[in-house]
Amino acid sequence: MHKVFSRFNGPCLDRVKDTYNVFTGLAKFHRPSGALFKKSAVKHPPPDLPEMPPCSFNPEEYKGMSKERMMEIRRQNCNPMTMKVTYYKKPVYIHQGHMQWLWDVDGRRYLDLFAGVATVSVGHCHPKVTAAAEKQLRKLWHTTNIYVYSPLHEYTEKLAATLPDPLKVIYLTNSGSEANDLAMLMARLHTGNFDVITLRGSYHGGSPHTMGLTSNAAYKYPVASGLGCHNTMCPDVFAGPWGGSNCRDSPIQTIRDCSCPQGSCTANDKYIGQLNEVFATSVPSRIAAFFAEPIMGVGGAVQYPKNFLKDTYKLVRERGGVCIADEVQTGFGRTGSHFWGFQGHDVIPDIVTMAKGIANGFPMGAVVTTPEIAASFAKGVHFNTFGGNPVACAIASSVLDTMEEDGTQQISHNVGTYLLTELAKMRDKYEIIGDVRGKGLQIGVEMVKDKASRKPLPPAAMSEIFEDTKDMGVLIGKGGVYGQTFRIKPPMCITRDDADFFLAVFNQALHNYMEDHH
């Protein structure tokens, strides 16, 4: 057990000690050149981490360029933004993926619980979806909407069937930012109004227009963008000024006390009051739209009081606006209880945008709306060269079929509820876990200095836990305005065993941090 492997023995490693020698306290890292060195990584080696769940898939041996050369090109030829957003002090050099697993160039296996930022919906290189892509590639790669071709119509009919009336008219794009950009345009054309309201801390894209919708300083530039965009206070019942123990639609509630009478929610009333302040001070009497995710994504899986969206939609419509649900991260069954996140709020939006999981990682997005709003968009000419191309449609169509065949929504509900319940036990154990929230496999774990203050855990501390979790074989994400929330949004094919492995690893990373700093 004290052996340090000079080479990973086999492409599909079944034990954490093979991928990360936690049992001896010696972690194995590779220099960019490929050389090995030993470094003490865990001061207090864990005695009982479970085996990494087995995997029968054998990845190809990596024969590409060296890590040193990749990083050299990344610094010299890729825009500096590529380096700026690179995760980890010791980056992960990904080579191949299969379902919930990723392998790096050295053959080391990782459990992927971030899915390429909540994008790989049914699993990396899912065999059924891969076969559909190959079949279409042999038939027709590209044509556009100037011609009529079956993959477009087969897919739009299938997608429309997943949405309630009157949301039946679809325009296909290549990304979520593009979809949200078009949704803004449609809302303004249809209403004849200009102003749009979003929630503070939200993220809706990085294009010049959607930058205005996005309410997070990290994603903004000092240029004129997103004119007519305003924000209201995020109804965050954990970190916000108001919240209680029965506010949100989640298996797990906050640690805050609640003194609301039966059937009422003071927090919701207060946050709606803030929205009314925006109506009274910041926008004209008539507005174009209100934009919100059913559960925040980049914002840190924030959930709102149960009736917040319903009450907001009513107020927005009274002022001539349309209501837009950004389902880029919450859609396609990820929340478990419903196929679309908005359905969990008992509302029907006027426009729904989607991307990410729509095609399991192939570039695609969509705007779905009513016939009336779609007609307003047709007043001018909008042309998209790649939107709805045959390959994207064939893949997305296969993804919908696969979701039904594999039962991904039920997996999201079952495994997600289990994860949330077990993470809540961890919250009760560790002072630095302030909140556990979400639905299905859209999960956030908000880290704090202490539960009393609810102040964000500093970035250096977050990075330490983040890095340690990766070094033990699990990839997760980060989010929140202050980067204080771990995001767990895996491919919707993970198992209970995968969840148990993550829980053990995350618990150990937290234990290591607490022992080293307290």
PDB file of C-alpha atoms in Angstrom, residues 188-305:
ATOM      1  CA  ARG A 188     -38.976  44.445 -27.168  1.00  0.00           C
ATOM      2  CA  LEU A 189     -40.467  44.001 -30.631  1.00  0.00           C
ATOM      3  CA  HIS A 190     -43.622  42.376 -29.303  1.00  0.00           C
ATOM      4  CA  THR A 191     -44.327  44.779 -26.435  1.00  0.00           C
ATOM      5  CA  GLY A 192     -43.086  47.971 -28.043  1.00  0.00           C
ATOM      6  CA  ASN A 193     -41.284  48.620 -24.742  1.00  0.00           C
ATOM      7  CA  PHE A 194     -37.564  48.632 -23.985  1.00  0.00           C
ATOM      8  CA  ASP A 195     -36.729  48.069 -20.318  1.00  0.00           C
ATOM      9  CA  VAL A 196     -35.846  44.618 -18.990  1.00  0.00           C
ATOM     10  CA  ILE A 197     -35.492  43.545 -15.345  1.00  0.00           C
ATOM     11  CA  THR A 198     -33.285  40.735 -14.027  1.00  0.00           C
ATOM     12  CA  LEU A 199     -32.138  39.569 -10.601  1.00  0.00           C
ATOM     13  CA  ARG A 200     -28.921  40.727  -8.950  1.00  0.00           C
ATOM     14  CA  GLY A 201     -26.257  38.055  -9.138  1.00  0.00           C
ATOM     15  CA  SER A 202     -27.753  36.540 -12.282  1.00  0.00           C
ATOM     16  CA  TYR A 203     -25.887  35.379 -15.376  1.00  0.00           C
ATOM     17  CA  HIS A 204     -27.576  35.309 -18.787  1.00  0.00           C
ATOM     18  CA  GLY A 205     -24.632  35.458 -21.189  1.00  0.00           C
ATOM     19  CA  GLY A 206     -21.656  37.467 -22.335  1.00  0.00           C
ATOM     20  CA  SER A 207     -22.748  39.093 -25.610  1.00  0.00           C
ATOM     21  CA  PRO A 208     -22.952  42.915 -25.677  1.00  0.00           C
ATOM     22  CA  HIS A 209     -26.709  42.809 -25.038  1.00  0.00           C
ATOM     23  CA  THR A 210     -26.852  39.941 -22.545  1.00  0.00           C
ATOM     24  CA  MET A 211     -24.013  41.524 -20.590  1.00  0.00           C
ATOM     25  CA  GLY A 212     -26.667  43.985 -19.477  1.00  0.00           C
ATOM     26  CA  LEU A 213     -28.927  41.164 -18.287  1.00  0.00           C
ATOM     27  CA  THR A 214     -26.033  39.646 -16.356  1.00  0.00           C
ATOM     28  CA  SER A 215     -25.760  41.187 -12.914  1.00  0.00           C
ATOM     29  CA  ASN A 216     -22.305  40.176 -11.729  1.00  0.00           C
ATOM     30  CA  ALA A 217     -19.354  42.579 -11.936  1.00  0.00           C
ATOM     31  CA  ALA A 218     -16.903  39.820 -12.889  1.00  0.00           C
ATOM     32  CA  TYR A 219     -18.658  39.425 -16.261  1.00  0.00           C
ATOM     33  CA  LYS A 220     -18.928  43.123 -17.109  1.00  0.00           C
ATOM     34  CA  TYR A 221     -16.654  45.463 -19.048  1.00  0.00           C
ATOM     35  CA  PRO A 222     -16.366  49.276 -18.865  1.00  0.00           C
ATOM     36  CA  VAL A 223     -18.217  49.836 -22.122  1.00  0.00           C
ATOM     37  CA  ALA A 224     -21.803  50.750 -22.968  1.00  0.00           C
ATOM     38  CA  SER A 225     -23.753  47.492 -23.083  1.00  0.00           C
ATOM     39  CA  GLY A 226     -27.196  46.187 -22.327  1.00  0.00           C
ATOM     40  CA  LEU A 227     -28.954  49.539 -22.382  1.00  0.00           C
ATOM     41  CA  GLY A 228     -32.350  49.425 -20.711  1.00  0.00           C
ATOM     42  CA  CYS A 229     -31.424  46.579 -18.369  1.00  0.00           C
ATOM     43  CA  HIS A 230     -32.156  46.906 -14.655  1.00  0.00           C
ATOM     44  CA  ASN A 231     -31.961  44.554 -11.704  1.00  0.00           C
ATOM     45  CA  THR A 232     -33.879  43.903  -8.527  1.00  0.00           C
ATOM     46  CA  MET A 233     -32.676  42.337  -5.299  1.00  0.00           C
ATOM     47  CA  CYS A 234     -32.030  38.621  -5.593  1.00  0.00           C
ATOM     48  CA  PRO A 235     -34.563  36.810  -3.379  1.00  0.00           C
ATOM     49  CA  ASP A 236     -31.831  34.712  -1.731  1.00  0.00           C
ATOM     50  CA  VAL A 237     -33.434  33.227   1.368  1.00  0.00           C
ATOM     51  CA  PHE A 238     -30.081  32.125   2.800  1.00  0.00           C
ATOM     52  CA  ALA A 239     -27.692  35.046   2.292  1.00  0.00           C
ATOM     53  CA  GLY A 240     -30.214  37.821   1.649  1.00  0.00           C
ATOM     54  CA  PRO A 241     -31.747  40.099   4.292  1.00  0.00           C
ATOM     55  CA  TRP A 242     -34.898  37.957   4.515  1.00  0.00           C
ATOM     56  CA  GLY A 243     -35.326  34.219   4.628  1.00  0.00           C
ATOM     57  CA  GLY A 244     -36.602  31.378   6.719  1.00  0.00           C
ATOM     58  CA  SER A 245     -36.806  27.628   7.136  1.00  0.00           C
ATOM     59  CA  ASN A 246     -39.731  26.953   4.798  1.00  0.00           C
ATOM     60  CA  CYS A 247     -39.208  29.307   1.867  1.00  0.00           C
ATOM     61  CA  ARG A 248     -38.051  27.242  -1.052  1.00  0.00           C
ATOM     62  CA  ASP A 249     -39.039  24.259  -3.166  1.00  0.00           C
ATOM     63  CA  SER A 250     -36.187  21.964  -2.142  1.00  0.00           C
ATOM     64  CA  PRO A 251     -35.701  18.850  -0.021  1.00  0.00           C
ATOM     65  CA  ILE A 252     -33.388  21.025   2.107  1.00  0.00           C
ATOM     66  CA  GLN A 253     -34.288  24.349   3.703  1.00  0.00           C
ATOM     67  CA  THR A 254     -32.002  27.016   5.161  1.00  0.00           C
ATOM     68  CA  ILE A 255     -30.688  27.046   8.729  1.00  0.00           C
ATOM     69  CA  ARG A 256     -32.510  30.354   9.338  1.00  0.00           C
ATOM     70  CA  ASP A 257     -35.484  30.560  11.672  1.00  0.00           C
ATOM     71  CA  CYS A 258     -38.986  31.162  10.359  1.00  0.00           C
ATOM     72  CA  SER A 259     -41.787  32.901  12.217  1.00  0.00           C
ATOM     73  CA  CYS A 260     -44.210  33.250   9.307  1.00  0.00           C
ATOM     74  CA  PRO A 261     -47.860  32.388   9.943  1.00  0.00           C
ATOM     75  CA  GLN A 262     -49.151  29.275   8.171  1.00  0.00           C
ATOM     76  CA  GLY A 263     -49.636  29.882   4.450  1.00  0.00           C
ATOM     77  CA  SER A 264     -47.616  33.111   4.256  1.00  0.00           C
ATOM     78  CA  CYS A 265     -43.991  34.000   3.519  1.00  0.00           C
ATOM     79  CA  THR A 266     -42.651  37.268   4.857  1.00  0.00           C
ATOM     80  CA  ALA A 267     -39.416  36.875   2.881  1.00  0.00           C
ATOM     81  CA  ASN A 268     -41.345  36.615  -0.382  1.00  0.00           C
ATOM     82  CA  ASP A 269     -43.384  39.723   0.490  1.00  0.00           C
ATOM     83  CA  LYS A 270     -40.192  41.665   1.266  1.00  0.00           C
ATOM     84  CA  TYR A 271     -38.456  40.691  -1.980  1.00  0.00           C
ATOM     85  CA  ILE A 272     -41.586  41.515  -3.987  1.00  0.00           C
ATOM     86  CA  GLY A 273     -41.506  44.861  -2.154  1.00  0.00           C
ATOM     87  CA  GLN A 274     -38.004  45.413  -3.541  1.00  0.00           C
ATOM     88  CA  LEU A 275     -39.273  44.680  -7.040  1.00  0.00           C
ATOM     89  CA  ASN A 276     -42.051  47.219  -6.536  1.00  0.00           C
ATOM     90  CA  GLU A 277     -39.355  49.755  -5.577  1.00  0.00           C
ATOM     91  CA  VAL A 278     -37.703  49.118  -8.954  1.00  0.00           C
ATOM     92  CA  PHE A 279     -41.035  49.655 -10.691  1.00  0.00           C
ATOM     93  CA  ALA A 280     -41.517  52.905  -8.781  1.00  0.00           C
ATOM     94  CA  THR A 281     -38.030  54.347  -9.297  1.00  0.00           C
ATOM     95  CA  SER A 282     -36.049  52.787 -12.144  1.00  0.00           C
ATOM     96  CA  VAL A 283     -38.268  51.907 -15.111  1.00  0.00           C
ATOM     97  CA  PRO A 284     -41.133  53.485 -17.079  1.00  0.00           C
ATOM     98  CA  SER A 285     -44.699  52.457 -16.358  1.00  0.00           C
ATOM     99  CA  ARG A 286     -44.520  49.990 -19.252  1.00  0.00           C
ATOM    100  CA  ILE A 287     -41.662  47.478 -19.566  1.00  0.00           C
ATOM    101  CA  ALA A 288     -40.537  44.874 -22.083  1.00  0.00           C
ATOM    102  CA  ALA A 289     -39.627  41.855 -19.957  1.00  0.00           C
ATOM    103  CA  PHE A 290     -38.542  40.138 -16.776  1.00  0.00           C
ATOM    104  CA  PHE A 291     -35.733  37.584 -17.143  1.00  0.00           C
ATOM    105  CA  ALA A 292     -34.882  34.880 -14.571  1.00  0.00           C
ATOM    106  CA  GLU A 293     -33.585  31.339 -14.242  1.00  0.00           C
ATOM    107  CA  PRO A 294     -35.882  28.994 -12.283  1.00  0.00           C
ATOM    108  CA  ILE A 295     -32.837  28.203 -10.131  1.00  0.00           C
ATOM    109  CA  MET A 296     -29.707  30.289 -10.591  1.00  0.00           C
ATOM    110  CA  GLY A 297     -26.784  28.644 -12.361  1.00  0.00           C
ATOM    111  CA  VAL A 298     -23.595  30.716 -12.326  1.00  0.00           C
ATOM    112  CA  GLY A 299     -25.176  32.706  -9.490  1.00  0.00           C
ATOM    113  CA  GLY A 300     -24.727  29.710  -7.204  1.00  0.00           C
ATOM    114  CA  ALA A 301     -27.891  27.572  -7.418  1.00  0.00           C
ATOM    115  CA  VAL A 302     -29.851  30.233  -5.521  1.00  0.00           C
ATOM    116  CA  GLN A 303     -33.503  29.336  -5.006  1.00  0.00           C
ATOM    117  CA  TYR A 304     -36.271  31.860  -4.460  1.00  0.00           C
ATOM    118  CA  PRO A 305     -39.320  31.818  -2.173  1.00  0.00           C
TER     119      PRO A 305
END
